[in-house]
Amino acid sequence: MPLPTPLRTRAKDALFYCPIILALLMIGFAFVVDSPVNIFAGFITILTSPAGLITDSIVVGGMGAAFFNAGCVLLYSTFLLKLVKVPFSGITLACLFLMAGFAMFGKDLWNIQPFILGGWLYSVYKREPFSRYIYTTMFGTSLCPIASEIGNLVDGPAKILVMLVVGVLIGFLLVPVAAFSVRAHQGYNLYNVGFAAGLLGMLFASLCKSFGYEFETQQKWSSGNNVMLGCWLALVFGLLIVAGILIEPNRKKYPHIMRHSGRLIADFVLLDGVGFSFINMGIVGFIGLAFLLIVGGEINGPTIGGIFTMCGFAAFGKHPKNVLPIMLGVLLSSFIMVHDISNPSVILAALFGTALAPIAGQFGWHWGILAGIIHASVVLNVGILHGWMNLYNNGFSAGLICIVLVPLIESIRTNATEERRF
Amino acid sequence: MKHATVITREKMSRILDELYTALFTAGANSIALNIKRWDDGFSISIESDYDPAMRNKIEHLSRFLQPEIRNASLEETYWALVGCDRTGEDSELMLVGQMLDSADVFIYEDRVRLALFKKYE
């Protein structure tokens, strides 16, 4: 069993330049597929449009604007992390790839700002450096649609003020809720903030409904771009694997990364080194892409978000051995239940449901498949609780499943005497 | 300061839970613990024997407790996971390393000494 690889200077640099290069690839791709005028117009449309589930930015602003927005969000997030002097590791890659992915279907450069301000105010209130709360704050931008929805309750310039106040308030409240919610699922849900955001979103949505406001679901889902977007994604994942091979001299030991269950916190960069993490990210990204194409899904904003989130979290808990059973479970559910795999929500459930990968990693592939089957059902029914305003609906569902499933599995298995895995 | 000390104490108890379990897994039969409260934090001194055949586990422990980078945001979000799982994970020991402010690990032939420090929050 290899010891954690020391982070050499070149590898540390790679951690910073990886998201920068991805952002430049996104912005460059935007200008290849669209004209600057169209990109600018589409970008403004994205900034001013509602972002509830499921809103494909490619439909809202066009292909170029969607990629431009995602690239800008990624650049902004990367430099914000650098500004607050957070050391880059696996969680950084997970956070940044997630930010880029969700900027393809909901997040934009404008609607994430109140939440970041709220997280910063929380750090001021606690008299702690913002760097302590930066990840929770950035993950917490998942509730950005609710701020704009509540802002829509009023007219005129007050709309922006209401949106700001709600966003700041949620950003402020989410940090302690997320720190607590991790106890509920015991680290078996990789999207912990998604679970916390779901709980908080449920409260806000319930309050809004009590005042007579009804949330509207969106179904903006682009299609017909599989060849172009598939090639672009393959390029990104291929580059990650090549970078990993160049950084890691003992690349044949890559399978060792799969000894981890993936349960929080499995920061692969700290545990196994940058090179193995990059290789793993590329491979998991390819798995997400292959799954999507095999089941006949569309490569668009939301599915790119799902694949990017899988890829990012492949530096923070996911690997082929623990994601495949979950995806297989969701796929199997489509054969035995009423929902079809062609349903956009089910496809997203297969990609984002890999938040439950630690269940497969810890308890075995068969429990992973069961978790995937249950997730496909639960995720289709919990969105209504937060009015489809929590972009990490799958993280919310995964948290609820863990609360029920993990104690059941532990009670059935007699694993208390198992040797520790360190 | 009083509330902050309570939180630090709670974190300390979880860190100790994790370390005890790790040492017993490495074949320890006798563990001596000494905790001191200072103006700025707690110092922990642990001395333990271990099974020399499991020296690799102690070396792993040493590496996890002395990480190249300490990321305060990891501690802030995930510290509640330390010391609560029944099956055991190296990731939990890694988290312990992230929660400490300093750690020195001295490995001898069949004994190990840990000198740890955690500042008040």
Coordinates of N, CA, C and O in Angstrom, one line a residue, chain A residues 49-106:
Chain A
S49 N -31.8 35.8 -16.5 CA -32.8 34.8 -16.6 C -32.9 34.0 -15.3 O -32.0 33.8 -14.6
P50 N -34.1 33.5 -15.0 CA -34.3 32.6 -13.9 C -33.5 31.3 -14.1 O -33.2 30.9 -15.2
A51 N -33.1 30.7 -13.0 CA -32.1 29.6 -13.1 C -32.6 28.3 -12.4 O -31.7 27.5 -12.0
G52 N -33.9 28.2 -12.1 CA -34.3 27.0 -11.4 C -34.1 25.7 -12.2 O -33.8 25.8 -13.4
L53 N -34.3 24.6 -11.6 CA -34.0 23.3 -12.3 C -35.1 23.0 -13.3 O -36.3 23.3 -13.0
I54 N -34.9 22.6 -14.5 CA -33.6 22.4 -15.1 C -33.5 23.5 -16.2 O -34.3 23.5 -17.1
T55 N -32.5 24.4 -16.0 CA -32.3 25.4 -17.0 C -31.0 25.3 -17.7 O -29.9 25.5 -17.1
D56 N -31.0 24.8 -18.9 CA -29.8 24.6 -19.7 C -29.3 26.0 -20.3 O -30.0 26.6 -21.1
S57 N -28.2 26.4 -19.9 CA -27.7 27.7 -20.3 C -27.5 27.8 -21.8 O -27.5 28.9 -22.4
I58 N -27.3 26.6 -22.5 CA -27.2 26.6 -23.9 C -28.5 27.0 -24.6 O -28.5 27.7 -25.6
V59 N -29.6 26.6 -24.0 CA -30.9 27.0 -24.5 C -31.1 28.5 -24.2 O -31.6 29.3 -25.1
V60 N -30.7 29.0 -23.0 CA -31.0 30.4 -22.6 C -30.2 31.4 -23.4 O -30.7 32.3 -24.0
G61 N -28.9 31.1 -23.5 CA -28.0 32.1 -24.1 C -27.2 31.7 -25.3 O -26.5 32.5 -25.9
G62 N -27.4 30.4 -25.7 CA -26.6 29.9 -26.8 C -25.3 29.2 -26.4 O -24.9 29.4 -25.2
M63 N -24.8 28.4 -27.3 CA -23.6 27.6 -26.9 C -22.4 28.4 -26.5 O -21.8 28.2 -25.4
G64 N -22.1 29.5 -27.3 CA -21.0 30.3 -26.9 C -21.1 31.0 -25.6 O -20.2 31.0 -24.8
A65 N -22.3 31.6 -25.4 CA -22.5 32.3 -24.1 C -22.4 31.4 -22.9 O -21.9 31.7 -21.9
A66 N -23.0 30.2 -23.1 CA -23.0 29.2 -22.0 C -21.5 28.8 -21.6 O -21.2 28.8 -20.4
F67 N -20.7 28.5 -22.6 CA -19.3 28.2 -22.3 C -18.5 29.4 -21.7 O -17.7 29.3 -20.9
F68 N -18.9 30.6 -22.3 CA -18.2 31.8 -21.8 C -18.5 32.1 -20.4 O -17.6 32.4 -19.5
N69 N -19.8 31.9 -20.0 CA -20.2 32.1 -18.6 C -19.6 31.1 -17.7 O -19.0 31.5 -16.6
A70 N -19.5 29.8 -18.1 CA -18.9 28.8 -17.3 C -17.4 29.1 -17.1 O -16.8 28.9 -16.0
G71 N -16.7 29.5 -18.2 CA -15.3 29.8 -18.1 C -15.1 31.0 -17.2 O -14.1 31.0 -16.4
C72 N -15.9 32.0 -17.2 CA -15.8 33.2 -16.4 C -16.0 32.8 -14.9 O -15.3 33.2 -14.0
V73 N -17.0 32.0 -14.6 CA -17.3 31.5 -13.3 C -16.1 30.7 -12.7 O -15.7 30.9 -11.6
L74 N -15.5 29.9 -13.6 CA -14.4 29.1 -13.1 C -13.2 30.0 -12.9 O -12.5 29.8 -11.8
L75 N -12.9 30.9 -13.7 CA -11.8 31.8 -13.5 C -12.0 32.6 -12.2 O -11.1 32.7 -11.4
Y76 N -13.2 33.2 -12.1 CA -13.5 33.9 -10.9 C -13.3 33.1 -9.6 O -12.7 33.5 -8.6
S77 N -13.8 31.9 -9.6 CA -13.8 31.0 -8.4 C -12.3 30.6 -8.1 O -11.9 30.6 -7.0
T78 N -11.5 30.4 -9.2 CA -10.1 30.0 -9.0 C -9.4 31.1 -8.3 O -8.6 30.9 -7.3
F79 N -9.5 32.3 -8.8 CA -8.8 33.5 -8.3 C -9.3 33.9 -6.9 O -8.6 34.4 -6.1
L80 N -10.6 33.6 -6.7 CA -11.1 33.9 -5.3 C -10.4 33.0 -4.3 O -10.0 33.4 -3.2
L81 N -10.3 31.7 -4.7 CA -9.6 30.7 -3.8 C -8.1 31.1 -3.6 O -7.6 31.0 -2.5
K82 N -7.5 31.6 -4.6 CA -6.1 32.1 -4.5 C -6.0 33.3 -3.7 O -5.1 33.4 -2.9
L83 N -7.0 34.2 -3.8 CA -7.0 35.4 -3.1 C -7.1 35.2 -1.5 O -6.4 35.9 -0.8
V84 N -7.9 34.2 -1.1 CA -8.1 34.0 0.3 C -7.0 33.0 0.8 O -7.1 32.5 1.9
K85 N -6.1 32.7 -0.1 CA -4.9 31.9 0.3 C -5.3 30.5 0.8 O -4.8 30.0 1.8
V86 N -6.1 29.8 0.1 CA -6.5 28.4 0.4 C -5.5 27.5 -0.3 O -5.2 27.7 -1.4
P87 N -4.9 26.5 0.5 CA -4.0 25.6 -0.2 C -4.9 24.7 -1.2 O -5.9 24.2 -0.8
F88 N -4.4 24.6 -2.4 CA -5.1 23.8 -3.4 C -4.9 22.3 -3.1 O -3.8 21.8 -2.9
S89 N -6.0 21.5 -3.2 CA -5.9 20.1 -3.0 C -7.1 19.4 -3.7 O -7.7 20.1 -4.6
G90 N -7.4 18.2 -3.4 CA -8.5 17.5 -4.1 C -9.9 18.2 -4.0 O -10.6 18.3 -4.9
I91 N -10.2 18.7 -2.8 CA -11.4 19.4 -2.6 C -11.5 20.7 -3.5 O -12.6 21.1 -3.9
T92 N -10.4 21.3 -3.7 CA -10.3 22.5 -4.6 C -10.8 22.1 -6.0 O -11.6 22.8 -6.6
L93 N -10.2 21.0 -6.5 CA -10.6 20.6 -7.9 C -12.1 20.2 -7.9 O -12.8 20.5 -8.9
A94 N -12.6 19.5 -6.8 CA -14.0 19.2 -6.8 C -14.8 20.4 -6.8 O -15.8 20.5 -7.6
C95 N -14.5 21.4 -6.0 CA -15.2 22.6 -6.0 C -15.2 23.4 -7.3 O -16.3 23.8 -7.8
L96 N -14.0 23.5 -7.9 CA -13.9 24.3 -9.1 C -14.6 23.6 -10.3 O -15.3 24.3 -11.1
F97 N -14.4 22.3 -10.5 CA -15.1 21.6 -11.5 C -16.6 21.7 -11.4 O -17.4 21.8 -12.3
L98 N -17.1 21.6 -10.1 CA -18.5 21.7 -9.8 C -19.0 23.1 -10.2 O -20.1 23.3 -10.8
M99 N -18.2 24.2 -9.9 CA -18.7 25.5 -10.2 C -18.8 25.7 -11.7 O -19.7 26.3 -12.2
A100 N -17.8 25.2 -12.4 CA -17.8 25.3 -13.9 C -19.0 24.5 -14.5 O -19.7 25.0 -15.4
G101 N -19.2 23.3 -13.9 CA -20.3 22.5 -14.4 C -21.7 23.1 -14.2 O -22.5 23.1 -15.1
F102 N -21.9 23.6 -13.0 CA -23.2 24.2 -12.7 C -23.4 25.5 -13.4 O -24.5 26.0 -13.4
A103 N -22.3 26.1 -13.8 CA -22.4 27.4 -14.6 C -23.0 27.1 -16.0 O -23.3 28.0 -16.7
M104 N -23.0 25.8 -16.3 CA -23.7 25.4 -17.6 C -25.2 25.2 -17.4 O -25.9 25.0 -18.4
F105 N -25.6 25.2 -16.1 CA -27.1 25.1 -16.0 C -27.6 25.7 -14.7 O -28.2 25.1 -13.8
G106 N -27.4 27.0 -14.5 CA -28.0 27.7 -13.4 C -27.2 28.8 -12.8 O -27.6 29.9 -12.5

